C-alpha positions as semicolon CSV with decimal commas, in nm:
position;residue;x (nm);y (nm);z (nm)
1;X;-0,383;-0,720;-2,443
2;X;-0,417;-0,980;-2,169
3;X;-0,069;-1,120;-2,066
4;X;-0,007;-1,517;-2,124
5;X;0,050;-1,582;-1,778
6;X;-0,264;-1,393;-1,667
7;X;-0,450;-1,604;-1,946
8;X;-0,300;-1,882;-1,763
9;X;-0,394;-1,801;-1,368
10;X;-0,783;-1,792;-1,499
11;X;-0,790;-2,088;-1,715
12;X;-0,566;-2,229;-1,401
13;X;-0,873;-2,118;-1,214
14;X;-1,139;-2,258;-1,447
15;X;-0,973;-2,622;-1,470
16;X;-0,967;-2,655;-1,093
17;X;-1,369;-2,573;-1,095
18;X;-1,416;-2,923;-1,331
19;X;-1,151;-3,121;-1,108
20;X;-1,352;-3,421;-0,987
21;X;-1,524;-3,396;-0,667
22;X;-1,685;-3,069;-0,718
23;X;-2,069;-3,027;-0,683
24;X;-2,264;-2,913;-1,039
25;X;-2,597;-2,820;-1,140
26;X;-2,730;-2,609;-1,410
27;X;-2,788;-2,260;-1,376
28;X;-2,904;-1,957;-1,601
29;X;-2,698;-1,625;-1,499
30;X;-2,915;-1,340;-1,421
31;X;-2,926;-1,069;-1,620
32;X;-3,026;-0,828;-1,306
33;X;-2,693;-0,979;-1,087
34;X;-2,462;-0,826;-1,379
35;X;-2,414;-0,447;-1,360
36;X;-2,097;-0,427;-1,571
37;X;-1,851;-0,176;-1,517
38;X;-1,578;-0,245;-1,772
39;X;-1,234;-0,058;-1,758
40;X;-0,893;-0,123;-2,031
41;X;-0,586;-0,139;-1,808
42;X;-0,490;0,181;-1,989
43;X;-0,829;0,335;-1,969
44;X;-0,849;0,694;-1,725
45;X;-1,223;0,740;-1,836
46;X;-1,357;0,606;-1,460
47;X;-1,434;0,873;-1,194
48;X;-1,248;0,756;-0,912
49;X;-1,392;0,966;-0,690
50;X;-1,757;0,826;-0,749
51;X;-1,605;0,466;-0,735
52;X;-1,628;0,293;-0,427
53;X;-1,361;0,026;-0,326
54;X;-1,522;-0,268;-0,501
55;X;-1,550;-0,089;-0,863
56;X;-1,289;-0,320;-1,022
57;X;-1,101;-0,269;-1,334
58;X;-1,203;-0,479;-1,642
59;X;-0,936;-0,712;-1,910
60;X;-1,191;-0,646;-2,191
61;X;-0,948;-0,567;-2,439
62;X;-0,793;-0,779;-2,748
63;X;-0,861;-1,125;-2,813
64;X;-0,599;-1,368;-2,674
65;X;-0,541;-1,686;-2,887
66;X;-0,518;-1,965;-2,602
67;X;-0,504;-2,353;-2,717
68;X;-0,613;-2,246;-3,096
69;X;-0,927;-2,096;-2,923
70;X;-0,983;-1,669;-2,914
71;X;-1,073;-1,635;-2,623
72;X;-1,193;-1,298;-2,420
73;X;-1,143;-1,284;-2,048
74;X;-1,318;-1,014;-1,823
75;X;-1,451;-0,895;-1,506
76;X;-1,739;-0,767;-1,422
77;X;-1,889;-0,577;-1,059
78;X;-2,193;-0,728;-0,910
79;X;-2,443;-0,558;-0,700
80;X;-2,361;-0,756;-0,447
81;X;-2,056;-0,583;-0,415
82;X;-1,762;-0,914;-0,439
83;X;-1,576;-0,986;-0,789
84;X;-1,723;-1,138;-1,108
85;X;-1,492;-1,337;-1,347
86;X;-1,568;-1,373;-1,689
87;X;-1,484;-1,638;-1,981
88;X;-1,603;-1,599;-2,313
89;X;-1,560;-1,673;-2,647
90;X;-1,616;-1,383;-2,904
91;X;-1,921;-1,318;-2,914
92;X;-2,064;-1,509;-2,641
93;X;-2,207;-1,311;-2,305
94;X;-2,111;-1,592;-2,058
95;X;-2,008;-1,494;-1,756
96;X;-1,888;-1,656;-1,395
97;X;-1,804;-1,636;-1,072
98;X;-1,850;-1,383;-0,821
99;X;-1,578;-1,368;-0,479
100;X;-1,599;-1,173;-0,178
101;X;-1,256;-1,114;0,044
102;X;-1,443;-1,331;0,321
103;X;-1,738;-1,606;0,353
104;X;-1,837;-1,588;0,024
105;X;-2,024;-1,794;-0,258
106;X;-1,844;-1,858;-0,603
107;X;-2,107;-1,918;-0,870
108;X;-1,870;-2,030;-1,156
109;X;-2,058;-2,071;-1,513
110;X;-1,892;-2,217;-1,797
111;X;-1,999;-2,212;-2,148
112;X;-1,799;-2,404;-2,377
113;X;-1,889;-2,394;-2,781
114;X;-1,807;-2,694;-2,981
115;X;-1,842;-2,766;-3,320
116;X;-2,244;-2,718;-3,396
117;X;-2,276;-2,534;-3,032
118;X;-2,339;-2,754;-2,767
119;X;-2,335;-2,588;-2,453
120;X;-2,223;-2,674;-2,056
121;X;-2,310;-2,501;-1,778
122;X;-2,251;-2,570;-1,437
123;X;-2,268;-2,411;-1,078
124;X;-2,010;-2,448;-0,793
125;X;-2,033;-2,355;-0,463
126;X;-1,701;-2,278;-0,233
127;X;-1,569;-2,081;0,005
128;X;-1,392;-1,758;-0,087
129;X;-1,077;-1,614;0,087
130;X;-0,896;-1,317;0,088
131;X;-0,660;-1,398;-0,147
132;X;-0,899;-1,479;-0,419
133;X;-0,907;-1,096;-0,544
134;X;-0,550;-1,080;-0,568
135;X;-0,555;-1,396;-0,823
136;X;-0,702;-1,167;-1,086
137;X;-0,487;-0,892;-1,298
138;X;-0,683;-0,587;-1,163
139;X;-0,359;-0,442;-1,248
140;X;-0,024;-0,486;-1,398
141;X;0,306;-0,491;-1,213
142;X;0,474;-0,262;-1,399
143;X;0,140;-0,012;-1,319
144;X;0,196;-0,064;-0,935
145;X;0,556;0,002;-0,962
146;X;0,489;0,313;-1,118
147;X;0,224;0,437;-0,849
148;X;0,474;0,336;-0,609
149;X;0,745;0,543;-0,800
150;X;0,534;0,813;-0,755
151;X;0,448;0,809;-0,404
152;X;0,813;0,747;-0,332
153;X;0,913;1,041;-0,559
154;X;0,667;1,294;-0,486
155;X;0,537;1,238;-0,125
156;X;0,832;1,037;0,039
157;X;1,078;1,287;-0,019
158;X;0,899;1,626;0,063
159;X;0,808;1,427;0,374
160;X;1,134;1,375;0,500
161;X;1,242;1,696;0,401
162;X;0,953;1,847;0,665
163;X;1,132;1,627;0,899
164;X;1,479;1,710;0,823
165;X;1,389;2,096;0,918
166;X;1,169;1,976;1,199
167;X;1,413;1,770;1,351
168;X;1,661;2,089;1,235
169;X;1,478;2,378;1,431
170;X;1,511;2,095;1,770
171;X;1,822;1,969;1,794
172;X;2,029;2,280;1,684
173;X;1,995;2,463;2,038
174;X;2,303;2,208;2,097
175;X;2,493;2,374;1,825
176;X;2,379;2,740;2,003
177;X;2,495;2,683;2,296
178;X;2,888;2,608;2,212
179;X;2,827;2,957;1,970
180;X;2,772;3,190;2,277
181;X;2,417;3,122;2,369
182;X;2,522;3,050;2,706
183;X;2,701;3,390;2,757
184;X;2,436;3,603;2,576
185;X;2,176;3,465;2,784
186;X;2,333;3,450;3,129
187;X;2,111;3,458;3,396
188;X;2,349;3,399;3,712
189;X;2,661;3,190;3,809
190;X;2,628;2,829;3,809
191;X;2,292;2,786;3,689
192;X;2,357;2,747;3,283
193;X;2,383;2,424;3,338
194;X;2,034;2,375;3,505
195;X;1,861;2,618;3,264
196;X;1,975;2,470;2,929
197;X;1,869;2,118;3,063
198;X;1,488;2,310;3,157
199;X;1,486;2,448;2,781
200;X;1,528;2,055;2,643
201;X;1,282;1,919;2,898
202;X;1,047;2,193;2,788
203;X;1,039;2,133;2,452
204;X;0,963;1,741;2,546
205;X;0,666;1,826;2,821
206;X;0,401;2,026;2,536
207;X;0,576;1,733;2,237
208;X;0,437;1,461;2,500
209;X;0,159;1,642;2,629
210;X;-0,006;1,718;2,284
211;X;0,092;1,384;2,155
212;X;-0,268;1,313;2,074
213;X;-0,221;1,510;1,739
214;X;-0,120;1,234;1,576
215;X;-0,487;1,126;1,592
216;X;-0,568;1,383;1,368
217;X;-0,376;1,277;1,068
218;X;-0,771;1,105;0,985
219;X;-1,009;1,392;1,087
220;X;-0,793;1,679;0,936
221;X;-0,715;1,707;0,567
222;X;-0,318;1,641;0,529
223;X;-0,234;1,980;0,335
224;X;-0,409;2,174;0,558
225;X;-0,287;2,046;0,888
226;X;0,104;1,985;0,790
227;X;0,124;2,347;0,618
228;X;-0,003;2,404;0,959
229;X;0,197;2,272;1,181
230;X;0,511;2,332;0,940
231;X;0,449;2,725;0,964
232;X;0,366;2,688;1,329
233;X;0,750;2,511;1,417
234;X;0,915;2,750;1,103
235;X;0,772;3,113;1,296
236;X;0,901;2,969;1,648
237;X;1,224;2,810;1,580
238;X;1,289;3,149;1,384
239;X;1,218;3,363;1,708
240;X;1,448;3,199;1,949
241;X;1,687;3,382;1,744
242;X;1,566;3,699;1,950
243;X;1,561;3,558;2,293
244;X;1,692;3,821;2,530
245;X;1,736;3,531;2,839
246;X;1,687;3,133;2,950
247;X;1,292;3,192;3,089
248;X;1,163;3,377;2,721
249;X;1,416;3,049;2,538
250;X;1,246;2,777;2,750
251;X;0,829;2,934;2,621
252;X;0,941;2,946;2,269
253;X;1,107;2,630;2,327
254;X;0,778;2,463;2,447
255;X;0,582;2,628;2,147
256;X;0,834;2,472;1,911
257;X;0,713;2,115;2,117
258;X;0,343;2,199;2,065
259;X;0,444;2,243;1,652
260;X;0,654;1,947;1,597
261;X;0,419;1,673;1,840
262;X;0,126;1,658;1,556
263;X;0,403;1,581;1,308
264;X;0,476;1,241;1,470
265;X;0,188;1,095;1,286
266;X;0,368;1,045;0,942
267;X;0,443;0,694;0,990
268;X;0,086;0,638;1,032
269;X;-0,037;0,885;0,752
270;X;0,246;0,672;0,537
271;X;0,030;0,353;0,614
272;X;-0,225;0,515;0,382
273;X;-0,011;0,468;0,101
274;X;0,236;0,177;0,139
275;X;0,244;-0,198;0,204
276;X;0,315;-0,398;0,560
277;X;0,601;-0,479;0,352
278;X;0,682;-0,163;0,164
279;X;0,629;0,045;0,526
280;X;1,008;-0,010;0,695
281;X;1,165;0,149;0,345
282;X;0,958;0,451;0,339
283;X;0,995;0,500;0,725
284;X;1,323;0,486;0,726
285;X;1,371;0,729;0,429
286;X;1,135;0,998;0,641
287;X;1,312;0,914;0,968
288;X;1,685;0,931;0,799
289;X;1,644;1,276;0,769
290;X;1,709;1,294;1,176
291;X;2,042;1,219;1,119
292;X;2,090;1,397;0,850
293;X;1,939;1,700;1,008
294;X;2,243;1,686;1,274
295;X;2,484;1,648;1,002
296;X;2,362;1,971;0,851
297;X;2,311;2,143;1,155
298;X;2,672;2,045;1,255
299;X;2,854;2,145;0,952
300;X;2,609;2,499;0,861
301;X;2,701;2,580;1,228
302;X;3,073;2,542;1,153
303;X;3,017;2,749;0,843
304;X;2,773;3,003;1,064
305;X;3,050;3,035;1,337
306;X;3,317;3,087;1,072
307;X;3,126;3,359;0,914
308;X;2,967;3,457;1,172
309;X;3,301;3,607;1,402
310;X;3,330;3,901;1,243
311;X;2,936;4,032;1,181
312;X;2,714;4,220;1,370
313;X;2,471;3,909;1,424
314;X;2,623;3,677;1,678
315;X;2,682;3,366;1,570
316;X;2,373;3,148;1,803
317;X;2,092;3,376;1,677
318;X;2,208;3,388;1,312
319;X;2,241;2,996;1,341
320;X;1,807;3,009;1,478
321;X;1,741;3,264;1,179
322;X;1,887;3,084;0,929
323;X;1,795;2,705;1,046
324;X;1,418;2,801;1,137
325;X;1,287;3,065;0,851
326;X;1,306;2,830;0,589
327;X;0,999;2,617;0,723
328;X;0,782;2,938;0,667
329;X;0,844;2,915;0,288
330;X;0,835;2,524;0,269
331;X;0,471;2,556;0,443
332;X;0,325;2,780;0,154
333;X;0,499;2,452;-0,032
334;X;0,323;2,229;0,161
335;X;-0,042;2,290;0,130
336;X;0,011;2,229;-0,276
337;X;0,218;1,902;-0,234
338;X;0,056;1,740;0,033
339;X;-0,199;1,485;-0,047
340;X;-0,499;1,393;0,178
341;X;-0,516;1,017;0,053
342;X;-0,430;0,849;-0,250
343;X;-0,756;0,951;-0,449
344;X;-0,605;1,351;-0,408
345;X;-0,260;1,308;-0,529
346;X;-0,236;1,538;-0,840
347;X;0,008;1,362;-0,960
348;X;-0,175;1,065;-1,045
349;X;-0,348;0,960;-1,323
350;X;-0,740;0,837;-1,233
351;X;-0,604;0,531;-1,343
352;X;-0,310;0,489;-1,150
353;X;-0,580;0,639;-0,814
354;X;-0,775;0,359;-0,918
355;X;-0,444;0,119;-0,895
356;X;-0,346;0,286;-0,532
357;X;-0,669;0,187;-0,409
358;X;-0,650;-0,159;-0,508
359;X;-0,380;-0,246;-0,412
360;X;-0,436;-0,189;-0,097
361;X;-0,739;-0,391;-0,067
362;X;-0,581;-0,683;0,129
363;X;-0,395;-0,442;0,329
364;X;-0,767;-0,364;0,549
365;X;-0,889;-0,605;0,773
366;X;-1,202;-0,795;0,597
367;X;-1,561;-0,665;0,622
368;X;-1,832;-0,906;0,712
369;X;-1,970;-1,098;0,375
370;X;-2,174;-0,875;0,239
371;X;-2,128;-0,544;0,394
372;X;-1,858;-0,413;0,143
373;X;-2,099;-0,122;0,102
374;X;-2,136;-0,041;0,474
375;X;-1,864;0,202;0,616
376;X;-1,777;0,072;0,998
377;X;-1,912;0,260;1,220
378;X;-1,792;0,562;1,444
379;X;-1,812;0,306;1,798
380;X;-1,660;0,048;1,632
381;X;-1,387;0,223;1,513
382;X;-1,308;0,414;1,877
383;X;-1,392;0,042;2,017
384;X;-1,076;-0,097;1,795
385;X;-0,895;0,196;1,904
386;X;-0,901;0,108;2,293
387;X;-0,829;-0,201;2,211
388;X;-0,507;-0,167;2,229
389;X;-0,457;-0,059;2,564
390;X;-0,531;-0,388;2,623
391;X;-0,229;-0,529;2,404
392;X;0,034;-0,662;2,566
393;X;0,228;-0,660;2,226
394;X;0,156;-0,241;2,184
395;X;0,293;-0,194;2,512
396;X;0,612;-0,362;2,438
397;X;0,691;-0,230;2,188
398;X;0,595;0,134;2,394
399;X;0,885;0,037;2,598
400;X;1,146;-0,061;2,342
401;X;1,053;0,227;2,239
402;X;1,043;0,466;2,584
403;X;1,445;0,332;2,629
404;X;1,560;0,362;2,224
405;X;1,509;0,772;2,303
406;X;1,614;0,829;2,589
407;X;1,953;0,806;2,381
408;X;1,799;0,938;2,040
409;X;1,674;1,259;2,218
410;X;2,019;1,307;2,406
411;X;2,325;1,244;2,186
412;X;2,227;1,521;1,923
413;X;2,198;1,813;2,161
414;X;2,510;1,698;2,367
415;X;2,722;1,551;2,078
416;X;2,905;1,923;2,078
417;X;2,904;1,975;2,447
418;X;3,046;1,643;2,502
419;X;3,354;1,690;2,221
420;X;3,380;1,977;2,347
421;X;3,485;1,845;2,671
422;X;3,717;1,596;2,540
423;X;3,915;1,866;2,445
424;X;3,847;1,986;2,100
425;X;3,786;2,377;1,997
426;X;3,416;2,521;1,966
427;X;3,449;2,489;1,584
428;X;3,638;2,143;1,588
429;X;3,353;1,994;1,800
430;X;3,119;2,104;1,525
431;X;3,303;1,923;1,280
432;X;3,357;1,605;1,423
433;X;2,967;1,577;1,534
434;X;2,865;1,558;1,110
435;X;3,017;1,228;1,032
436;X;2,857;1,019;1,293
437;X;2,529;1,130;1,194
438;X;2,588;1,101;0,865
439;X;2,708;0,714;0,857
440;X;2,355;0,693;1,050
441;X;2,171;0,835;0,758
442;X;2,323;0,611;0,495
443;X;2,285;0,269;0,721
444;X;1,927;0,372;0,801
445;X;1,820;0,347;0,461
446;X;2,068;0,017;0,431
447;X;1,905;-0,140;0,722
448;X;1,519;-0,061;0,649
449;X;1,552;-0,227;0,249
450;X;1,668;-0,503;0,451
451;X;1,420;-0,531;0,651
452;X;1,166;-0,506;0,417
453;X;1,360;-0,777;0,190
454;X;1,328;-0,997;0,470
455;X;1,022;-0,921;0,637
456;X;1,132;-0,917;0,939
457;X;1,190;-0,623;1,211
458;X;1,342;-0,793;1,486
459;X;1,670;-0,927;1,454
460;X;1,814;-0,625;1,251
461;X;1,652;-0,430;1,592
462;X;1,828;-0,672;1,845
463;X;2,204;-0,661;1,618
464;X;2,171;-0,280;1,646
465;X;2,070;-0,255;1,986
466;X;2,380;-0,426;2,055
467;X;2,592;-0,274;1,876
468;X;2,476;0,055;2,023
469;X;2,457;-0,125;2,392
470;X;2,871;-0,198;2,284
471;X;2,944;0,171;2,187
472;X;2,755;0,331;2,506
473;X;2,945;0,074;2,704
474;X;3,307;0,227;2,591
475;X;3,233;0,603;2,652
476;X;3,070;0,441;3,000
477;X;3,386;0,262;3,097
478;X;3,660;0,497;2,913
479;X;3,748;0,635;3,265
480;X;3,781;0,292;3,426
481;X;3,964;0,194;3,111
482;X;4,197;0,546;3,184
483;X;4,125;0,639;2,850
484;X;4,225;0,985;2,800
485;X;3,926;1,265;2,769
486;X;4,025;1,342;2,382
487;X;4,065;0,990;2,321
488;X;4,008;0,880;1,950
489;X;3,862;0,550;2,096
490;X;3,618;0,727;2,264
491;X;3,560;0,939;1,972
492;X;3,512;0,604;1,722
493;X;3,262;0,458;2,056
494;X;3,021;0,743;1,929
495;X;2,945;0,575;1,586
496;X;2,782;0,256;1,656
497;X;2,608;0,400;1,963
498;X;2,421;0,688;1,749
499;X;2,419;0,432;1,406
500;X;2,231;0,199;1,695
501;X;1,996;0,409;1,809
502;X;1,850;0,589;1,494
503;X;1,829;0,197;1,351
504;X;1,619;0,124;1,626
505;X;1,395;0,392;1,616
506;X;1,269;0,333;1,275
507;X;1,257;-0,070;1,277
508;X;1,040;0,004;1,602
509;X;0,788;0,246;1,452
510;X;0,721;0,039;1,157
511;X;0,709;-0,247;1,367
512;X;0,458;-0,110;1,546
513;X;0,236;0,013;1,263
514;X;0,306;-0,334;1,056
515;X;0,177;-0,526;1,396
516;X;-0,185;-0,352;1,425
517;X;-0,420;-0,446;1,191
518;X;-0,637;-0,155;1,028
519;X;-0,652;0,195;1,099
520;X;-0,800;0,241;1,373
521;X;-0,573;0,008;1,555
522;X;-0,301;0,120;1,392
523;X;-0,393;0,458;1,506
524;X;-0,455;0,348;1,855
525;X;-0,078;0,186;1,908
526;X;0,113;0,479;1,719
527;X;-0,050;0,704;1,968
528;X;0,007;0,431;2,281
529;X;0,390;0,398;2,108
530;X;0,420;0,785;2,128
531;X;0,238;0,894;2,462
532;X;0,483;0,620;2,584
533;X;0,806;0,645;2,388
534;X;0,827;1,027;2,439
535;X;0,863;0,988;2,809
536;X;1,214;0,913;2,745
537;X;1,307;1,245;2,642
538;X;1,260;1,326;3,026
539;X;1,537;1,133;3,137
540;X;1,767;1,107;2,827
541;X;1,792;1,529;2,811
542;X;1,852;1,545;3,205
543;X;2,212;1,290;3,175
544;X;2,480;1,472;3,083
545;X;2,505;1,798;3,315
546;X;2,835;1,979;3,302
547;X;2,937;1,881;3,610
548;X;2,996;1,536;3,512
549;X;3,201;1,608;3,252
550;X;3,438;1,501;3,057
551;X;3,367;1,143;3,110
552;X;3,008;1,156;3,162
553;X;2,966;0,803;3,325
554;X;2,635;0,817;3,442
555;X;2,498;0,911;3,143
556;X;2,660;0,664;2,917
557;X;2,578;0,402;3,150
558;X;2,225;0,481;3,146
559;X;2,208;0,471;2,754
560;X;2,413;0,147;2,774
561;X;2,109;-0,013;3,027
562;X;1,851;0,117;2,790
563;X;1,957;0,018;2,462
564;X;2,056;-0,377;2,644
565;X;1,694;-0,353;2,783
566;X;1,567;-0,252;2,425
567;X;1,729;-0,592;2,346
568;X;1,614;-0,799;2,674
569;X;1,264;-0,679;2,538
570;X;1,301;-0,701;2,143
571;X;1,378;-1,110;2,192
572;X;1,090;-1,125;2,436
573;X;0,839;-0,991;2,195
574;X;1,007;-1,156;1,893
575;X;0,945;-1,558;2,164
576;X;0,564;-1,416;2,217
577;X;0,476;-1,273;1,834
578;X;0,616;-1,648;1,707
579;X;0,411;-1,825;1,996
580;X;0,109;-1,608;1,857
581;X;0,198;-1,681;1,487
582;X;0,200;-2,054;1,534
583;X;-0,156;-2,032;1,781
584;X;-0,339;-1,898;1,477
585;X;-0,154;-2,126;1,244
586;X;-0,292;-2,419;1,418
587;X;-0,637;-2,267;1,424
588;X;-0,617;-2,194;1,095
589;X;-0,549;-2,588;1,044
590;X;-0,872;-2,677;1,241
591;X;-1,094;-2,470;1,007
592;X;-0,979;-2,554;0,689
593;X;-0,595;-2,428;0,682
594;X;-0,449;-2,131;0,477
595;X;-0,527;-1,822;0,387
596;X;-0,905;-1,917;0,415
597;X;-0,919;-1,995;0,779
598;X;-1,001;-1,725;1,036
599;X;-0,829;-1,629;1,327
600;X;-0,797;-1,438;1,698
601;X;-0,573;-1,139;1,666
602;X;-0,469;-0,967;1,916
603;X;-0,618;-0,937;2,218
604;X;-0,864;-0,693;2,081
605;X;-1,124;-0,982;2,010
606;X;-1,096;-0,853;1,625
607;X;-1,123;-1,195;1,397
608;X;-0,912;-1,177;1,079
609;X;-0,817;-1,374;0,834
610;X;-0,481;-1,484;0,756
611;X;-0,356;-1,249;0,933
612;X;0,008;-1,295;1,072
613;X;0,202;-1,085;1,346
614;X;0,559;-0,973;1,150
615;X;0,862;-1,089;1,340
């Protein structure tokens, strides 16, 4: 049964076709324009996987009683490839309108019975616009939510639950090394130091060097290549549990980079299910389980260490086995739960694959009229890809990005080395590094529904960049401040520094993703955002050297310049995205204004319409 208010939008639709000023002329609807491919709302009959993207689902259902008329309202595909809208009265075959997402003609028919059956017809001509197909009920609300449920439910959550363990098996060499790692693998006086700072940087050389994998998230199926790369990170993390010095530690170490760099891509692979809108959410849900990785490492080391005194296992390498095995099993997990794109999820219905397709129609940049049917081509697609080397707005947000982890790759392998030094026990220091982490996990997922609400990126970026700027700045200026080492000031400084950071991290990767249009470019800057943003690492895991302990100034003065330059450059690009936005708004005005005007994005020369850059 058609809703009222979608019986409304078309008749809405209809009236505006007989306003004055429009152009008629009789017409006779072809019979040969009017392949019909009719589908119920409820209906799972269709093969999806024989549909292409312009197979549209059908109202043909009960009559609706509209103005003491029954009226029937469907649509219909065309072999032209755009949308038909029908109007009919029962029994009558009348049917109108046809609308492709760009330049298009409308041929609107309408057949009115009266009385002994006098008939109207009439032909209008206008210009279509990308918001035309989402005027018609292709689907319900409550059928999107569900889809969305779904994806949220099923895909979401195993996602960040890869990333929990990946993150897991990387950052818990911090833990290690307060458990005895250092002792166990002693290599000669003095150097420790240098060689645990050589087994971070060598995990970040192969994760930036092999950051291309994120590419692949297109040309690979998803089940295959995460149960790959999940059983690849699981074996390796697991063996560093058998390390006999530093040199055999550092080449598992840069394995375990080689795993975990093709995993990087999941923003990206998330675009192929999710909104511009619904992308910061979902992101932030996969990239809260960083945070929440370091709580659990922190308080499963405490209970390792505990446990761990009296058995014949010491307590590092039991902490490697136990942390890194369990991504062997979740990778047999993987290849089952995995989809490769919305039309593979078993979980759906062919309906509701039918309804994840759809609804992300307006999501793809729009094809030349009348080349729905024509896939673009290979050059055009690597041509859109190096476009945006040529983007000043990827390569800001590169940098925002370069400086947000050059604190997000240090704090949670130095957390415990730095409590440590303010004083606290081994096993203190690994309970006092959970809750920080954990506040971060819970205001991630606050921060990115937020975001999302508003539509915005930027100012929840710049609030947090300051706020972490403010917390660096303490643990920077605690000495000058004659702050004592165990201070519980510098203690609280840790929470909006690391609550900063991980904020900033996912508002810039979905800002990044929401500010390319297509996949191709999208692909292009998440690979410009990484190649760039992983450089970081380099510095951030070379700041805190025992030496410079307990205070640490440098470092925390470092991580206080980078997180106030991640806001010098955050308001910049926020001035030149709304000096960009209002460019294509007055273009738009020229040609016609709205949705239906077309304008320069980008640099990349790459004409869309109604596209807007998201602040």
């Amino acid at each position: 049964m058609i809703s009222h208010d979608t019986t409304s939008g078309l008749l809405g639709g209809m009236s505006a076709a007989s306003c004055p000023g429009s152009q008629w002329q009789e017409t006779t609807p072809s019979s040969s324009a009017q392949t019909s491919d009719r589908m119920t709302p409820n209906s799972d009959s269709d093969d999806d996987e024989d549909d292409d993207d312009d197979d549209l689902s059908v109202f043909d259902g009960p009559e609706a009683h509209v103005g003491g008329h029954t009226e029937v309202y469907e649509m219909q595909d065309r072999s032209i490839g755009g949308l038909e809208k029908g109007y009919r009265q029962p029994g009558d075959q009348t049917v109108f309108g046809s609308d492709d997402e760009d330049e298009s003609e409308e041929d609107v028919t309408v057949k009115q019975q009266r009385g002994s059956g006098s008939t109207r017809r009439g032909r209008r001509r206008r210009r279509g616009s990308a918001s035309t197909a989402a005027s018609f009920q292709l689907y319900t609300p409550d059928e999107e939510k569900a889809v969305v449920r779904k994806f949220d439910k099923r895909l979401v959550v195993f996602l960040a639950v890869l990333y929990m363990l990946s993150f897991l098996d990387r950052s818990n060499i911090g833990n290690a090394r307060i458990a005895g790692m250092e002792d166990d693998l002693h290599t000669g006086p003095g150097r420790e130091s240098a060689l645990y700072e050589w087994a971070l940087t060598a995990f970040y050389i192969t994760y930036i060097t092999f950051e291309w994998m994120a590419l692949l998230w297109r040309t690979i199926p998803a089940h295959i290549y995460v149960s790959v790369l999940v059983l690849s990170w699981g074996l390796t993390a697991s063996l560093q549990a058998v390390a006999v010095n530093y040199p055999m530690l550092i080449f598992l170490r840069a394995l375990l980079g080689i795993g975990e760099a093709g995993f990087t891509g999941v923003p990206f692979y998330l675009s192929f299910f999710f909104k511009r809108n619904e992308l910061a959410f979902r992101t932030a849900i996969f990239i809260s389980a960083a945070p929440l990785a370091t709580t659990f490492a922190s308080s499963l080391a405490w209970l390792i260490m505990k446990l761990g005194e009296a058995g014949p296992i010491a307590p590092w390498r039991l902490l490697f086995l136990v942390e890194g095995f369990p991504s062997v099993l979740v990778a047999a997990i993987a290849w089952h739960m995995i989809p490769d794109s919305p039309q593979t999820a078993s979980y759906l219905t062919s309906r509701e694959k039918k309804v994840a397709r759809l609804r992300l129609r307006r999501e793809q940049p729009a094809p030349p009229h009348g080349s729905y049917k024509t896939p673009p081509s290979t050059a055009l697609k690597i041509r859109d890809t190096l476009a945006v080397f040529a983007d000043p707005v990827a390569w800001l947000t590169a940098a925002i990005f370069f400086l947000t982890n050059m604190a997000y790759s240090s704090l949670p392998v130095f957390l415990p080395t730095i409590l440590t030094a303010m004083g606290h026990t081994p096993l203190s220091a690994q309970a006092l590094a959970a809750p920080p982490y954990f506040a971060s996990f819970l205001i991630v997922l606050a921060t990115a529904h937020a975001s999302d609400v508003m539509g915005a990126r930027s100012l929840l970026l710049l609030g947090h960049a300051a706020a972490s700027a403010a917390g660096y700045a303490v643990l920077a200026f605690s000495q000058w401040l004659r702050l004592a080492p165990g201070s519980w000031v510098r203690y609280v400084a840790v929470y909006p520094a690391a609550i900063g950071f991980f904020n900033v991290v996912v508002l810039t990767i979905a800002w990044s993703i929401n500010n390319q249009r297509g996949e191709a470019r999208q692909g292009g800057g998440f690979a410009l955002l990484q190649a760039v943003g992983q450089c970081g690492p380099l510095v951030g895991t070379r700041l805190y050297p025992d030496r410079e302990g307990p205070y640490y100034t440098r470092g925390m003065t470092v991580c206080t310049a980078a997180m106030l330059g991640v806001v010098v450059l955050a308001g910049g690009l926020r001035w030149y995205l709304r000096r960009l936005n209002k460019g294509f708004e007055e273009s738009e005005g020229d040609s016609g204004g709205g949705e239906e005007g077309v304008s320069l994005v980008g640099t990349g020369g790459a004409k869309e319409p109604g596209f807007r850059y998201m602040l």
